[in-house]
Short mmCIF file of C-alpha atoms in Angstrom, two decimals:
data_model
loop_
_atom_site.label_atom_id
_atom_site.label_comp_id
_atom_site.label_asym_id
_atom_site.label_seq_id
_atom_site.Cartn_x
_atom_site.Cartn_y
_atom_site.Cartn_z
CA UNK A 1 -120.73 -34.93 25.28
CA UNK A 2 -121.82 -33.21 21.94
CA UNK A 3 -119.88 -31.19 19.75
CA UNK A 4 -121.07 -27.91 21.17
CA UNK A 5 -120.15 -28.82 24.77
CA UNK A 6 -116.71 -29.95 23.58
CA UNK A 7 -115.69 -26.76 21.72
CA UNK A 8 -117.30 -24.32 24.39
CA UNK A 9 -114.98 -26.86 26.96
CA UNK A 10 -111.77 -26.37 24.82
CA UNK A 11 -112.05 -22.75 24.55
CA UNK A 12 -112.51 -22.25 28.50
CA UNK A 13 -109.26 -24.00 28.27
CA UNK A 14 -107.36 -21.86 25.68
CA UNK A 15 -105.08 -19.22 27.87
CA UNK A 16 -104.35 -15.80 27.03
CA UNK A 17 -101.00 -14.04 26.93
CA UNK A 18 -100.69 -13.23 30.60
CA UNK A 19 -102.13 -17.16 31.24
CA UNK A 20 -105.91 -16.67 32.03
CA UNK A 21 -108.69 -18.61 30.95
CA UNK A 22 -111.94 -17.31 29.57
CA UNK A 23 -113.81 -18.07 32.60
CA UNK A 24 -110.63 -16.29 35.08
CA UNK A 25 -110.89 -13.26 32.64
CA UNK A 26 -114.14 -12.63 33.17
CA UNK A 27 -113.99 -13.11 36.84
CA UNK A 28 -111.29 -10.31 37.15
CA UNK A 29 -112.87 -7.90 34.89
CA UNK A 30 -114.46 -5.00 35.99
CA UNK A 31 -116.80 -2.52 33.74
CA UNK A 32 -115.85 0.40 35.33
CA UNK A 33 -112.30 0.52 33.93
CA UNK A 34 -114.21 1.80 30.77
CA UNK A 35 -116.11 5.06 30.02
CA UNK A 36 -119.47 3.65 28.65
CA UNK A 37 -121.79 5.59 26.89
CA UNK A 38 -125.63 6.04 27.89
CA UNK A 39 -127.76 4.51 24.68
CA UNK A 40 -131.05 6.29 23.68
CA UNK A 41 -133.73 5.30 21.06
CA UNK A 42 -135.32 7.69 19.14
CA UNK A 43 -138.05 8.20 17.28
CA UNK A 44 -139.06 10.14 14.07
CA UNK A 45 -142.70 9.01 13.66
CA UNK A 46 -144.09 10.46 10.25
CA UNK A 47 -148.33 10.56 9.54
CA UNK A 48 -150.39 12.54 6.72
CA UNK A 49 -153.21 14.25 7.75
CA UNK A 50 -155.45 16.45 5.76
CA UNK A 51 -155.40 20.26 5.73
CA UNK A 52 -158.21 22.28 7.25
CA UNK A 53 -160.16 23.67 4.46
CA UNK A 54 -162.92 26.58 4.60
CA UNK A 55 -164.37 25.22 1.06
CA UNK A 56 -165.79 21.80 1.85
CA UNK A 57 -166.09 21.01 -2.23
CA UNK A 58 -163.04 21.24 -2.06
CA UNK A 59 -160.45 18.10 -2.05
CA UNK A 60 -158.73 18.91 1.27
CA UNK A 61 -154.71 18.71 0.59
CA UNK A 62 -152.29 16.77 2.71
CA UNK A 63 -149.84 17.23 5.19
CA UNK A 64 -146.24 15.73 6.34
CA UNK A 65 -146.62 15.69 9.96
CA UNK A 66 -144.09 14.29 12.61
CA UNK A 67 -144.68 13.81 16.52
CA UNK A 68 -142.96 16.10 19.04
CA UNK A 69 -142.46 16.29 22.31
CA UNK A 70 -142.14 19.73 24.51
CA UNK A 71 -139.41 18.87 27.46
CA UNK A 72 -140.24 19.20 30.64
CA UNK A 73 -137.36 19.07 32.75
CA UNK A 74 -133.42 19.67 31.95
CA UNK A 75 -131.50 19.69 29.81
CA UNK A 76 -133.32 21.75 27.13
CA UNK A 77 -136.04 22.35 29.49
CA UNK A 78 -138.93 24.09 27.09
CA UNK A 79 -137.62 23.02 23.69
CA UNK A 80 -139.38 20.86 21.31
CA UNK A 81 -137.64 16.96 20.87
CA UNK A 82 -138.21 13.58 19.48
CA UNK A 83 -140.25 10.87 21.42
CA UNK A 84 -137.86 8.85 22.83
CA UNK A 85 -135.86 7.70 26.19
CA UNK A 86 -133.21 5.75 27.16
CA UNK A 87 -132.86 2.00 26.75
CA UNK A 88 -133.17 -0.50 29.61
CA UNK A 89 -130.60 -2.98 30.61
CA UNK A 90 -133.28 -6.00 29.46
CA UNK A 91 -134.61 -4.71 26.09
CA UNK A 92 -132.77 -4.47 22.84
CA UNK A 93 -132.73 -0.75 21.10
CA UNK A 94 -135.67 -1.96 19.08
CA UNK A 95 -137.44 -3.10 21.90
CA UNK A 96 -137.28 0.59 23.78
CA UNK A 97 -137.91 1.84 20.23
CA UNK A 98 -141.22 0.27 20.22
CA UNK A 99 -142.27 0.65 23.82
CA UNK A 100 -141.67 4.77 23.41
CA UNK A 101 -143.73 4.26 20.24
CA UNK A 102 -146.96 2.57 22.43
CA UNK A 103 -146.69 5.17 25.38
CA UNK A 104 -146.27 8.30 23.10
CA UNK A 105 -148.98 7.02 20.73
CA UNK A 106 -150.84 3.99 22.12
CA UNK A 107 -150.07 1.94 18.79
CA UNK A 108 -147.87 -0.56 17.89
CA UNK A 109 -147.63 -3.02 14.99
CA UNK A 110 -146.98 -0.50 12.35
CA UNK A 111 -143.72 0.35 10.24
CA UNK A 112 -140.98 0.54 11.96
CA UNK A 113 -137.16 0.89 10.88
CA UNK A 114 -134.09 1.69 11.91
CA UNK A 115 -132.25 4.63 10.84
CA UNK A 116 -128.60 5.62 12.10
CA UNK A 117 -126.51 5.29 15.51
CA UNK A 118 -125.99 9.03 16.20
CA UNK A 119 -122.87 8.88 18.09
CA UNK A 120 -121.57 12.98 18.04
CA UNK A 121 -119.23 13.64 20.55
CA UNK A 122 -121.13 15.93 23.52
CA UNK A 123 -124.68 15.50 21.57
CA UNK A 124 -126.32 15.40 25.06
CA UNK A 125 -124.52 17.91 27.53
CA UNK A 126 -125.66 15.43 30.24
CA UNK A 127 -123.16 12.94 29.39
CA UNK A 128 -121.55 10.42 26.66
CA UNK A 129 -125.32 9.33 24.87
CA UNK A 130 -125.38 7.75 21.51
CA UNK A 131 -129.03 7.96 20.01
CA UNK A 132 -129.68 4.60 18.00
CA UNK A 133 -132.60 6.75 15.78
CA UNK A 134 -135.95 4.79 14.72
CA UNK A 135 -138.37 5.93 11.62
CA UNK A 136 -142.26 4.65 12.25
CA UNK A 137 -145.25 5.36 9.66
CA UNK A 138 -148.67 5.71 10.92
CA UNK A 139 -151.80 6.48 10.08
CA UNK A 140 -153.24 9.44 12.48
CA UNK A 141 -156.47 8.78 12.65
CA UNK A 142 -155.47 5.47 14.72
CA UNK A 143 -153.27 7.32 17.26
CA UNK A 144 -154.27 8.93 20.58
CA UNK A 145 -150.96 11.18 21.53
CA UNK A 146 -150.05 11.19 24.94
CA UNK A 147 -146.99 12.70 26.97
CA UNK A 148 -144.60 10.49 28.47
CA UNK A 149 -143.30 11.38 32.49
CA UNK A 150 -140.19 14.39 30.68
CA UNK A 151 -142.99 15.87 28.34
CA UNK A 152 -145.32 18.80 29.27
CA UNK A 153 -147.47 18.43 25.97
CA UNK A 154 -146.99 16.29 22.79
CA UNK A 155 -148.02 17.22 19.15
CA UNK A 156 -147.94 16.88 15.62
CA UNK A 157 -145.68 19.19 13.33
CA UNK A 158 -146.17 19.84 9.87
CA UNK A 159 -142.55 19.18 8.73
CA UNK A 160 -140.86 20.84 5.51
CA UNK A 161 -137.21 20.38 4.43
CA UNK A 162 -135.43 22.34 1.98
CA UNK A 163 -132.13 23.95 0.68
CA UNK A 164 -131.64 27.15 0.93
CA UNK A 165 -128.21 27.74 -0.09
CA UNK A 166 -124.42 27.28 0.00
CA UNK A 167 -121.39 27.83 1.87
CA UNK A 168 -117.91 27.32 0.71
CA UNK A 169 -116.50 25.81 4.02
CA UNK A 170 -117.21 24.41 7.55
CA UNK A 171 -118.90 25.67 10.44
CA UNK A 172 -116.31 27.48 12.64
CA UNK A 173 -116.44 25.50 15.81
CA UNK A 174 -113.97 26.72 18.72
CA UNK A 175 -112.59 29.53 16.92
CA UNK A 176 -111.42 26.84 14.03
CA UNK A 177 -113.04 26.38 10.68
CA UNK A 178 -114.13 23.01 9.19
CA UNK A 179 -112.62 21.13 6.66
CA UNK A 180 -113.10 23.28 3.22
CA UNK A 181 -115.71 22.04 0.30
CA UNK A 182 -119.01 23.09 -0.66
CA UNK A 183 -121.56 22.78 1.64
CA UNK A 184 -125.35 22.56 1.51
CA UNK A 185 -127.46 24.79 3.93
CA UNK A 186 -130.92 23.29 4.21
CA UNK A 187 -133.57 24.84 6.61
CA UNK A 188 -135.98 22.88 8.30
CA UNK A 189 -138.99 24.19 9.47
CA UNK A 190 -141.50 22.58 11.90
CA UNK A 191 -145.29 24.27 12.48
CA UNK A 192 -147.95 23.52 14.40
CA UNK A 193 -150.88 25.73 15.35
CA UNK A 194 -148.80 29.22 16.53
CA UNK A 195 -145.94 27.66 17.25
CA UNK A 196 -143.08 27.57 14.47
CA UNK A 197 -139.55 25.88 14.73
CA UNK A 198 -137.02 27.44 12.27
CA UNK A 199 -133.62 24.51 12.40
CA UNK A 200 -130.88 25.49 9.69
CA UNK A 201 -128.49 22.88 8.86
CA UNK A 202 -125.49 22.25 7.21
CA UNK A 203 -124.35 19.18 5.19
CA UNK A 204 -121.28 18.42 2.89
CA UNK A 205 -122.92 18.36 -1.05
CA UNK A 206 -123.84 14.89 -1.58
CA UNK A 207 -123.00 13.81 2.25
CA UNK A 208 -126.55 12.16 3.77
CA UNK A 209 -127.75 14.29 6.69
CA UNK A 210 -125.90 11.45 9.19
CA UNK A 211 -122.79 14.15 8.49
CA UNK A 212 -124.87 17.47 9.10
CA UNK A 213 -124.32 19.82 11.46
CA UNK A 214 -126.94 22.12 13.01
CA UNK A 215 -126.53 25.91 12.55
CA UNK A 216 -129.14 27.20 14.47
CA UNK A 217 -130.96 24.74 16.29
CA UNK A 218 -134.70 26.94 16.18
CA UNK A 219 -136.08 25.86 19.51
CA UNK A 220 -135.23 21.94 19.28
CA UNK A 221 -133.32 20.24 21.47
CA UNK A 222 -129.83 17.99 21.29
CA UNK A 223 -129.02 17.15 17.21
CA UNK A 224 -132.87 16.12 16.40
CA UNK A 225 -132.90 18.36 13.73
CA UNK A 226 -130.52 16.20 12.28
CA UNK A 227 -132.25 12.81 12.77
CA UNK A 228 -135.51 14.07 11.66
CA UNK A 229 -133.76 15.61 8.27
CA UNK A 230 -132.17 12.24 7.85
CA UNK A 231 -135.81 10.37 8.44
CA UNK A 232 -137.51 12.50 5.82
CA UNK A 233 -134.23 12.04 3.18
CA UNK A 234 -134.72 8.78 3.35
CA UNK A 235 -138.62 8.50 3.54
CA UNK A 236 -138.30 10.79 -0.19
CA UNK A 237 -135.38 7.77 -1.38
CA UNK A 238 -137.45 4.72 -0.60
CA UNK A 239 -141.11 6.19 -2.01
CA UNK A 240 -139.07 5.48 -5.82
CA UNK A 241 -138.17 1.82 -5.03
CA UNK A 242 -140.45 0.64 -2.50
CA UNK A 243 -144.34 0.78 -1.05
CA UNK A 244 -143.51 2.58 1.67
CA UNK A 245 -146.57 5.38 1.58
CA UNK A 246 -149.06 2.70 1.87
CA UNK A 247 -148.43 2.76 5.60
CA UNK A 248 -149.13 6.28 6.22
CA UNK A 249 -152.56 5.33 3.58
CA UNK A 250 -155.98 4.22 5.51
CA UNK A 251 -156.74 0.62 4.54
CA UNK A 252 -159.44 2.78 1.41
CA UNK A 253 -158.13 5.47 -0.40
CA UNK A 254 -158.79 7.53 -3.72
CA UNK A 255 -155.95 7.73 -6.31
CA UNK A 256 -155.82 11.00 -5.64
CA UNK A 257 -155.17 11.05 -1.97
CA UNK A 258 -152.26 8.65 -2.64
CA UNK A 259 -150.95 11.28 -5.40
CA UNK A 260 -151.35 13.56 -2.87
CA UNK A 261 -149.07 11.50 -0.16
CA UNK A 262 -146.32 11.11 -2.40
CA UNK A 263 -146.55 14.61 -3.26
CA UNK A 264 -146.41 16.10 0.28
CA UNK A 265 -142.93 13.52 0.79
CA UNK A 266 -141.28 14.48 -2.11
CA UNK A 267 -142.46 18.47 -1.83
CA UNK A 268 -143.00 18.56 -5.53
CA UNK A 269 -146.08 17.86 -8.04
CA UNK A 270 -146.08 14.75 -10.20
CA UNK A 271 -147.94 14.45 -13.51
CA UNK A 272 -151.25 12.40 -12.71
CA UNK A 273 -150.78 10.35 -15.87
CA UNK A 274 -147.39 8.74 -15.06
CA UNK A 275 -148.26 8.49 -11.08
CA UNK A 276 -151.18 5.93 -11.80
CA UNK A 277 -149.26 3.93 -13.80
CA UNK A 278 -146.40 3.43 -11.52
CA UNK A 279 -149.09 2.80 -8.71
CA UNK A 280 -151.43 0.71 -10.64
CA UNK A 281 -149.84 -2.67 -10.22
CA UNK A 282 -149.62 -2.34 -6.35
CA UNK A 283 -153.58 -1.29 -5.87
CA UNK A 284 -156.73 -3.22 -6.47
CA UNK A 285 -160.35 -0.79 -7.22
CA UNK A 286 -162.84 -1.64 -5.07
CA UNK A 287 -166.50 -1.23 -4.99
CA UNK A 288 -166.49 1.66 -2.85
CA UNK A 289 -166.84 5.08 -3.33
CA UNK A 290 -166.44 8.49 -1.38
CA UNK A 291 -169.42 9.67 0.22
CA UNK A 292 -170.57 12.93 1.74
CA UNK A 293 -167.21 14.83 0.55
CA UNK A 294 -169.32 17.41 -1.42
CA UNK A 295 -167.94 17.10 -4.27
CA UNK A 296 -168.01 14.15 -6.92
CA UNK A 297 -167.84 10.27 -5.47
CA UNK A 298 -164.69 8.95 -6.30
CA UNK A 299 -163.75 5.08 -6.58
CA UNK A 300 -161.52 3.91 -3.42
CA UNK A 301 -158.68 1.50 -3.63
CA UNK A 302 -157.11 -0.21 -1.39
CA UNK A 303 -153.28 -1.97 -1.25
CA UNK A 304 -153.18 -5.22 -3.14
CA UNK A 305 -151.58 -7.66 -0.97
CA UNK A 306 -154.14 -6.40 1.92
CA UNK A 307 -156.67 -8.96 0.08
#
């Protein structure tokens, strides 16, 4: 008998304090002496596309977009959510992450992290549900949305995040008010063709949006306004350390259009000069160029260790 078999035998021997064994413990316990909470993956897929422009000489500009779903049964029956379902007894959160991803989009094989365990009390009026939140990258032009079986329609939503102001204290919840400090109010706001979602949220100053608390949820459902304000804050934190845009990039690309990407993230402008040189040393030129754009051919690049 090997070493393994010996230890696994003396701790099936090793008693407790009211004289069981492993093996008679588990033989008398029962699950159901326990509240256990539901477990849900979610996802907050982000993809640039480009902006519809009238003037085709014209560079077209980019867009933040993330992928929505419009419920179609209870609760929140109507509202605008995240992609995303519970997981199954035989798949790990990951693994429910990714097959939401495929039926929502029909891809797979792209960037895919995890965020946060959202774990509110009474998130989900349904029941105890703790959403273990996923953040994919994609680039649109590969994806083919369809609605899952609790979706009437899905879409993209060009997504902005902002702050709008301060507060001196907590939402009053229950006729109590939070704990005191300054807080951040930040407004999210989600559009897509004539349909705009307004979410305002609040967040302790310096707190990540993991702490925030939603104001005025604006036509989305359970706390997704908080997930997807989380996805995007960190999205903006890893672009300065890390080659994350390349994902949402096709495999050629102009300087430019990358400029343009990191841009949209970080919702400010960056001076052209000091972009290329912090991108340089992860590109390689090619011998391509832009055609039938009407305006200029520009040289296309592509991500260096796709060679």
């Amino acid at each position: 008998m090997g070493r393994r078999e010996n230890a696994e035998k003396m701790v099936n021997q090793v008693r407790d304090r009211d004289g069981l064994t492993e093996e008679e413990f588990l033989a008398a316990y029962r699950p159901g002496d326990y509240v256990r909470p539901s477990v849900a993956a979610d996802m907050v897929i982000f993809t640039v596309t480009d902006r519809n422009e009238e003037n085709y000489r014209k560079i077209p500009e980019k867009e933040l977009r993330i992928l929505l779903i419009k419920r179609g049964g209870h609760p929140y029956l109507g509202f605008w959510a995240l992609p995303g379902g519970f997981v199954r007894p035989t798949e790990t959160t990951r693994q429910a992450a990714e097959r939401e991803l495929r039926e929502e989009t029909g891809v797979d094989r792209v960037y895919l992290e995890q965020l946060y365990t959202f774990s509110q009390p009474k998130r989900d009026p349904r029941t105890w549900v703790m959403s273990c939140s996923y953040m994919a990258l994609i680039d649109s032009s590969q994806v083919a949305l369809r609605a899952g079986d609790d979706a009437d329609q899905a879409a993209w939503f060009k997504v902005e995040c902002r702050i709008i102001g301060y507060r001196e204290e907590g939402l009053k919840t229950g006729g109590e008010t939070g704990d005191d400090g300054k807080w951040e109010v930040w407004e999210l706001t989600l559009s897509c063709e004539d349909t705009c979602l307004k979410t305002i949220l609040e967040k302790r100053e310096g707190e990540a949006f993991t702490e925030s608390r939603i104001a005025d949820r604006g036509g989305l459902a359970f706390d997704h306004g908080c997930i997807i304000a989380y996805g995007l804050e960190r999205l903006r934190g890893k672009l300065n350390y890390t080659d994350l845009a390349f994902h949402l990039m096709p495999e050629y690309f102009t300087l430019t259009q990358l400029q343009q990407v990191y841009e949209v993230i970080l919702d400010k402008e960056l001076p052209a000069a000091a972009f290329r040189r912090k991108v340089m040393p992860m590109v390689r030129e090619t011998e391509q160029y832009t055609e039938n754009e009407g305006h200029r051919p520009s040289r296309l690049y592509r991500r260096k260790d796709k060679e």
